[in-house]
mmCIF file of C-alpha atoms and ligand atoms in Angstrom:
data_model
loop_
_atom_site.group_PDB
_atom_site.id
_atom_site.type_symbol
_atom_site.label_atom_id
_atom_site.label_comp_id
_atom_site.label_asym_id
_atom_site.label_seq_id
_atom_site.Cartn_x
_atom_site.Cartn_y
_atom_site.Cartn_z
ATOM 1 C CA MET A 272 242.261 140.212 77.231
ATOM 2 C CA LEU A 273 239.024 141.756 75.965
ATOM 3 C CA SER A 274 237.617 138.468 74.913
ATOM 4 C CA PHE A 275 238.261 137.262 78.261
ATOM 5 C CA ALA A 276 236.679 140.288 79.765
ATOM 6 C CA THR A 277 233.904 140.234 77.765
ATOM 7 C CA ILE A 278 232.899 136.798 77.909
ATOM 8 C CA SER A 279 233.350 136.879 81.326
ATOM 9 C CA LEU A 280 231.219 139.882 81.571
ATOM 10 C CA PHE A 281 228.902 137.979 79.292
ATOM 11 C CA PHE A 282 228.641 134.707 81.576
ATOM 12 C CA ALA A 283 228.089 137.013 84.629
ATOM 13 C CA LEU A 284 225.189 138.899 83.005
ATOM 14 C CA TYR A 285 224.143 135.110 81.797
ATOM 15 C CA SER A 286 224.160 133.824 85.285
ATOM 16 C CA LEU A 287 222.381 137.079 86.892
ATOM 17 C CA PHE A 288 219.536 135.912 84.409
ATOM 18 C CA ALA A 289 219.657 132.071 85.104
ATOM 19 C CA TYR A 290 216.519 132.300 86.943
ATOM 20 C CA GLY A 291 214.118 129.794 85.000
ATOM 21 C CA ASP A 292 213.060 126.897 83.040
ATOM 22 C CA GLY A 293 215.653 127.893 80.035
ATOM 23 C CA ILE A 294 217.183 130.741 78.458
ATOM 24 C CA SER A 295 216.752 132.288 75.063
ATOM 25 C CA PHE A 296 219.040 134.900 73.593
ATOM 26 C CA SER A 297 219.836 137.118 70.420
ATOM 27 C CA ARG A 298 222.274 139.564 70.144
ATOM 28 C CA THR A 299 223.320 142.288 67.232
ATOM 29 C CA VAL A 300 226.472 143.280 67.573
ATOM 30 C CA THR A 301 226.092 147.349 66.452
ATOM 31 C CA LYS A 302 229.748 148.733 66.241
ATOM 32 C CA ILE A 303 233.029 146.960 66.691
ATOM 33 C CA ALA A 304 236.353 148.776 66.688
ATOM 34 C CA ASN A 305 237.886 148.444 63.416
ATOM 35 C CA ASP A 306 241.198 146.779 64.921
ATOM 36 C CA SER A 307 238.941 144.200 66.894
ATOM 37 C CA ALA A 308 237.007 141.126 66.330
ATOM 38 C CA LEU A 309 235.116 138.388 68.241
ATOM 39 C CA ASN A 310 233.532 135.234 67.648
ATOM 40 C CA LEU A 311 231.649 133.474 70.327
ATOM 41 C CA THR A 312 230.311 129.835 69.055
ATOM 42 C CA PHE A 313 228.240 127.682 70.982
ATOM 43 C CA THR A 314 228.439 124.026 69.719
ATOM 44 C CA LYS A 315 226.652 121.898 72.192
ATOM 45 C CA PRO A 316 224.030 121.250 72.905
ATOM 46 C CA ALA A 317 223.658 120.609 69.131
ATOM 47 C CA LYS A 318 221.029 123.067 67.509
ATOM 48 C CA SER A 319 220.522 125.255 70.157
ATOM 49 C CA CYS A 320 221.514 128.113 67.988
ATOM 50 C CA LYS A 321 219.442 129.200 65.165
ATOM 51 C CA SER A 322 221.938 131.308 63.191
ATOM 52 C CA THR A 323 225.526 132.482 62.950
ATOM 53 C CA ASP A 324 227.195 135.691 61.767
ATOM 54 C CA ALA A 325 230.554 137.264 61.550
ATOM 55 C CA TYR A 326 230.436 137.574 65.500
ATOM 56 C CA GLY A 327 229.676 133.584 65.991
ATOM 57 C CA SER A 328 226.478 131.935 67.097
ATOM 58 C CA ASN A 329 223.034 134.012 67.475
ATOM 59 C CA ASP A 330 219.252 133.216 68.659
ATOM 60 C CA CYS A 331 220.175 130.268 71.398
ATOM 61 C CA THR A 332 217.899 128.662 73.508
ATOM 62 C CA PHE A 333 219.612 126.667 76.571
ATOM 63 C CA GLN A 334 217.505 124.525 78.743
ATOM 64 C CA TRP A 335 218.411 124.630 82.599
ATOM 65 C CA GLY A 336 221.016 122.117 83.277
ATOM 66 C CA ASP A 337 222.554 121.813 79.846
ATOM 67 C CA ASN A 338 226.412 121.324 79.797
ATOM 68 C CA ILE A 339 227.344 124.206 76.950
ATOM 69 C CA THR A 340 230.281 123.923 75.089
ATOM 70 C CA GLY A 341 231.848 126.422 72.869
ATOM 71 C CA SER A 342 234.791 128.270 71.471
ATOM 72 C CA VAL A 343 235.652 131.796 71.460
ATOM 73 C CA SER A 344 238.019 133.464 69.457
ATOM 74 C CA GLY A 345 238.927 137.540 69.281
ATOM 75 C CA LYS A 346 240.923 140.569 68.869
ATOM 76 C CA LEU A 347 241.782 143.615 70.923
ATOM 77 C CA GLY A 348 243.224 145.887 68.732
ATOM 78 C CA HIS A 349 244.518 148.379 71.266
ATOM 79 C CA ASP A 350 245.111 148.345 74.959
ATOM 80 C CA LEU A 351 242.247 149.443 77.208
ATOM 81 C CA ASP A 352 243.825 151.794 79.859
ATOM 82 C CA LYS A 353 242.342 152.931 83.086
ATOM 83 C CA GLY A 354 239.249 155.014 82.226
ATOM 84 C CA SER A 355 237.929 152.502 80.013
ATOM 85 C CA LYS A 356 234.269 151.699 80.976
ATOM 86 C CA PHE A 357 231.234 149.798 79.940
ATOM 87 C CA THR A 358 227.672 150.816 80.168
ATOM 88 C CA VAL A 359 224.623 148.333 80.487
ATOM 89 C CA ASP A 360 221.463 149.932 79.935
ATOM 90 C CA LEU A 361 218.962 147.419 80.053
ATOM 91 C CA LYS A 362 215.041 147.148 80.192
ATOM 92 C CA VAL A 363 214.008 144.239 82.275
ATOM 93 C CA ASP A 364 210.167 143.003 81.515
ATOM 94 C CA LYS A 365 210.140 146.033 79.187
ATOM 95 C CA ILE A 366 209.862 148.799 81.730
ATOM 96 C CA ILE A 367 212.289 148.007 84.649
ATOM 97 C CA LYS A 368 215.436 150.073 84.057
ATOM 98 C CA TRP A 369 218.545 148.430 84.954
ATOM 99 C CA SER A 370 221.383 150.923 84.027
ATOM 100 C CA PHE A 371 224.848 150.903 85.323
ATOM 101 C CA THR A 372 228.469 152.075 84.390
ATOM 102 C CA CYS A 373 231.531 150.506 85.400
ATOM 103 C CA ALA A 374 235.115 150.699 85.024
ATOM 104 C CA VAL A 375 236.549 147.949 82.466
ATOM 105 C CA CYS A 376 239.610 147.260 84.561
ATOM 106 C CA GLY A 377 241.213 148.115 88.225
ATOM 107 C CA ALA A 378 238.247 148.284 90.015
ATOM 108 C CA ASN A 379 234.897 146.271 91.164
ATOM 109 C CA CYS A 380 232.064 146.831 89.388
ATOM 110 C CA THR A 381 228.610 146.742 91.733
ATOM 111 C CA THR A 382 225.309 146.750 90.742
ATOM 112 C CA THR A 383 221.853 145.867 91.765
ATOM 113 C CA ILE A 384 219.698 143.748 90.119
ATOM 114 C CA PRO A 385 216.190 144.895 89.803
ATOM 115 C CA VAL A 386 213.147 142.758 90.614
ATOM 116 C CA ILE A 387 214.976 140.710 92.879
ATOM 117 C CA ASP A 388 216.676 143.638 94.382
ATOM 118 C CA GLU A 389 220.204 141.861 94.835
ATOM 119 C CA LYS A 390 223.548 143.342 95.001
ATOM 120 C CA ILE A 391 226.185 141.704 92.986
ATOM 121 C CA THR A 392 229.962 142.578 92.541
ATOM 122 C CA ILE A 393 231.806 141.799 89.522
ATOM 123 C CA ALA A 394 235.758 141.406 89.748
ATOM 124 C CA LEU A 395 237.222 143.313 86.763
ATOM 125 C CA PRO A 396 241.119 142.403 86.174
ATOM 126 C CA ASP A 397 243.742 144.925 86.310
ATOM 127 C CA CYS A 398 244.574 147.660 84.354
ATOM 128 C CA PRO A 399 245.560 148.269 81.410
ATOM 129 C CA ILE A 400 243.856 145.015 79.480
ATOM 130 C CA LYS A 401 246.634 144.867 76.840
ATOM 131 C CA ALA A 402 245.746 144.418 73.020
ATOM 132 C CA VAL A 403 245.610 140.892 72.294
ATOM 133 C CA GLU A 404 244.748 138.214 69.776
ATOM 134 C CA LEU A 405 242.927 135.256 71.214
ATOM 135 C CA THR A 406 243.224 132.350 69.147
ATOM 136 C CA GLU A 407 240.310 129.762 69.512
ATOM 137 C CA GLU A 408 239.832 128.719 72.878
ATOM 138 C CA LEU A 409 237.243 126.199 74.058
ATOM 139 C CA PHE A 410 235.178 126.637 76.671
ATOM 140 C CA ASN A 411 232.486 124.639 78.649
ATOM 141 C CA ALA A 412 229.831 125.591 81.264
ATOM 142 C CA THR A 413 226.795 123.909 82.831
ATOM 143 C CA LEU A 414 223.754 125.836 83.489
ATOM 144 C CA PRO A 415 222.050 125.599 86.935
ATOM 145 C CA LEU A 416 219.288 122.682 87.176
ATOM 146 C CA THR A 417 216.981 124.979 89.474
ATOM 147 C CA SER A 418 214.977 128.241 88.349
ATOM 148 C CA PRO A 419 214.930 130.963 90.875
ATOM 149 C CA THR A 420 212.475 132.671 89.050
ATOM 150 C CA LYS A 421 209.994 129.588 89.604
ATOM 151 C CA GLY A 422 209.389 129.812 85.574
ATOM 152 C CA VAL A 423 208.056 133.080 85.844
ATOM 153 C CA LYS A 424 209.216 134.600 82.307
ATOM 154 C CA VAL A 425 211.557 137.785 82.697
ATOM 155 C CA THR A 426 213.103 139.377 79.567
ATOM 156 C CA ALA A 427 215.565 141.996 79.488
ATOM 157 C CA THR A 428 216.898 143.912 76.282
ATOM 158 C CA GLY A 429 219.434 146.889 75.562
ATOM 159 C CA PRO A 430 222.849 147.681 74.681
ATOM 160 C CA ILE A 431 226.003 146.952 76.382
ATOM 161 C CA THR A 432 228.938 149.263 75.329
ATOM 162 C CA ILE A 433 232.379 149.161 76.018
ATOM 163 C CA PHE A 434 234.315 152.279 75.587
ATOM 164 C CA ASP A 435 238.120 152.845 75.604
ATOM 165 C CA ALA A 436 239.742 155.367 77.779
ATOM 166 C CA LEU A 437 239.542 157.954 74.759
ATOM 167 C CA GLY A 438 235.877 157.269 74.602
ATOM 168 C CA ALA A 439 235.674 155.388 71.696
ATOM 169 C CA THR A 440 233.584 152.363 71.078
ATOM 170 C CA VAL A 441 235.118 149.135 71.322
ATOM 171 C CA LEU A 442 232.232 146.681 71.420
ATOM 172 C CA ALA A 443 228.504 147.557 71.143
ATOM 173 C CA ILE A 444 225.908 144.913 71.557
ATOM 174 C CA THR A 445 222.342 144.933 71.914
ATOM 175 C CA LEU A 446 220.975 141.649 73.669
ATOM 176 C CA ASP A 447 217.432 140.438 73.881
ATOM 177 C CA ILE A 448 217.175 137.559 76.700
ATOM 178 C CA THR A 449 214.185 135.654 77.997
ATOM 179 C CA VAL A 450 214.383 133.456 80.954
ATOM 180 C CA GLN A 451 211.609 131.142 81.909
HETATM 181 C C1 NAG B 513 240.074 152.872 62.594
HETATM 182 O O1 NAG B 513 239.639 153.908 63.933
HETATM 183 C C2 NAG B 513 240.402 154.516 64.089
HETATM 184 C C3 NAG B 513 239.607 155.205 65.720
HETATM 185 O O2 NAG B 513 238.541 155.332 65.694
HETATM 186 C C4 NAG B 513 240.711 155.684 63.108
HETATM 187 O O3 NAG B 513 241.330 156.775 63.621
HETATM 188 C C5 NAG B 513 241.126 154.998 62.012
HETATM 189 O O4 NAG B 513 241.320 156.041 60.847
HETATM 190 C C6 NAG B 513 240.454 153.846 61.780
HETATM 191 N N1 NAG B 513 241.274 153.131 60.790
HETATM 192 C C7 NAG B 513 240.434 152.426 59.482
HETATM 193 C C8 NAG B 513 241.386 152.065 58.428
HETATM 194 O O5 NAG B 513 239.407 152.923 59.069
HETATM 195 C C1 NAG B 514 233.914 131.455 64.239
HETATM 196 O O1 NAG B 514 234.280 130.335 65.225
HETATM 197 C C2 NAG B 514 233.762 129.009 65.078
HETATM 198 C C3 NAG B 514 234.588 127.826 65.499
HETATM 199 O O2 NAG B 514 235.927 127.773 65.272
HETATM 200 C C4 NAG B 514 234.233 128.900 62.980
HETATM 201 O O3 NAG B 514 233.595 127.542 62.606
HETATM 202 C C5 NAG B 514 233.554 130.287 62.493
HETATM 203 O O4 NAG B 514 233.483 129.761 60.968
HETATM 204 C C6 NAG B 514 234.041 131.192 63.078
HETATM 205 N N1 NAG B 514 233.324 132.609 62.655
HETATM 206 C C7 NAG B 514 233.836 133.567 61.753
HETATM 207 C C8 NAG B 514 233.083 134.281 60.861
HETATM 208 O O5 NAG B 514 235.256 133.449 61.671
HETATM 209 C C1 NAG B 515 225.812 117.372 82.297
HETATM 210 O O1 NAG B 515 226.934 116.667 82.905
HETATM 211 C C2 NAG B 515 226.996 116.173 84.000
HETATM 212 C C3 NAG B 515 228.214 115.725 84.286
HETATM 213 O O2 NAG B 515 228.547 115.170 83.433
HETATM 214 C C4 NAG B 515 225.504 114.997 83.471
HETATM 215 O O3 NAG B 515 225.516 114.144 84.905
HETATM 216 C C5 NAG B 515 224.370 115.557 83.182
HETATM 217 O O4 NAG B 515 223.413 114.362 82.787
HETATM 218 C C6 NAG B 515 224.424 116.205 81.993
HETATM 219 N N1 NAG B 515 223.452 117.351 81.613
HETATM 220 C C7 NAG B 515 222.724 117.188 80.604
HETATM 221 C C8 NAG B 515 221.526 117.985 79.874
HETATM 222 O O5 NAG B 515 223.621 116.444 79.526
HETATM 223 C C1 NAG B 516 237.641 143.758 94.727
HETATM 224 O O1 NAG B 516 236.773 142.784 95.529
HETATM 225 C C2 NAG B 516 237.589 142.344 95.727
HETATM 226 C C3 NAG B 516 236.879 141.233 96.771
HETATM 227 O O2 NAG B 516 235.850 141.798 97.674
HETATM 228 C C4 NAG B 516 239.097 142.754 97.009
HETATM 229 O O3 NAG B 516 240.017 141.682 97.544
HETATM 230 C C5 NAG B 516 239.607 143.584 95.915
HETATM 231 O O4 NAG B 516 240.607 144.093 96.453
HETATM 232 C C6 NAG B 516 238.944 144.670 94.918
HETATM 233 N N1 NAG B 516 239.344 145.149 94.153
HETATM 234 C C7 NAG B 516 239.648 146.237 93.923
HETATM 235 C C8 NAG B 516 240.386 146.797 92.955
HETATM 236 O O5 NAG B 516 238.725 147.204 94.380
HETATM 237 C C1 NAG B 517 235.152 120.513 80.110
HETATM 238 O O1 NAG B 517 235.595 121.041 81.529
HETATM 239 C C2 NAG B 517 236.040 120.266 82.134
HETATM 240 C C3 NAG B 517 236.383 120.368 83.531
HETATM 241 O O2 NAG B 517 236.837 121.642 83.581
HETATM 242 C C4 NAG B 517 237.207 119.700 81.475
HETATM 243 O O3 NAG B 517 238.011 118.356 81.863
HETATM 244 C C5 NAG B 517 237.096 119.423 79.714
HETATM 245 O O4 NAG B 517 238.200 119.211 79.265
HETATM 246 C C6 NAG B 517 236.221 120.653 79.254
HETATM 247 N N1 NAG B 517 236.009 120.097 78.004
HETATM 248 C C7 NAG B 517 236.276 121.124 76.575
HETATM 249 C C8 NAG B 517 235.915 120.635 75.437
HETATM 250 O O5 NAG B 517 236.436 122.237 76.654
#
């Protein structure tokens, strides 16, 4: 399920950045496959997000300890077979490069978070990830209470792109995240 994988990745990245007094992010969907769709909407806490577009909530700010509720729906129009991959190309604090490429399925993804120099492994599903239409699915999550960067402001900006096995872009999102 692409949406699930995407959301897992999103939350994995999101939890990586869970290191301050709160977290803000904006995202721009720069490309999505013509057979696919995504809608990630946050409903609680109320007024956490300032805008919405075809892909759901945007310009969101959450405080540490917030209980977040939302919904996700989407469509992956074709299978993601072995050979599908995603690239992360972030700049941390505007200058520190954090780039890596991993398989979308059938392997674990290992990367080292710059600045704190911590190695993490993201477990990915088996291949293929089958084409699927995901009708609205509710989720909730609680942000950590404490701030590993002790309130130091950290930013991360840049694109995350998912490619199918033929190299066609399935989804390209540019993120702008601030953690404090
Ligand atoms: C959708 O994209 C595929 C692959 O990129 C292309 O072959 C196809 O013609 C496109 N279909 C439409 C309706 O634009
Ligand atoms: C996205 O999902 C939310 C929650 O179900 C819904 O209110 C909103 O209309 C959807 N947005 C689009 C563009 O379909
Ligand atoms: C989140 O939920 C927990 C458990 O229900 C509650 O103790 C806590 O006060 C909630 N946090 C916020 C910010 O509402
Ligand atoms: C991914 O890591 C887990 C836990 O270390 C391991 O059990 C699993 O076999 C790994 N998967 C692959 C495809 O290497
Ligand atoms: C939130 O999570 C809890 C615990 O997993 C679950 O019992 C509850 O139904 C969930 N609420 C929503 C709105 O999904």
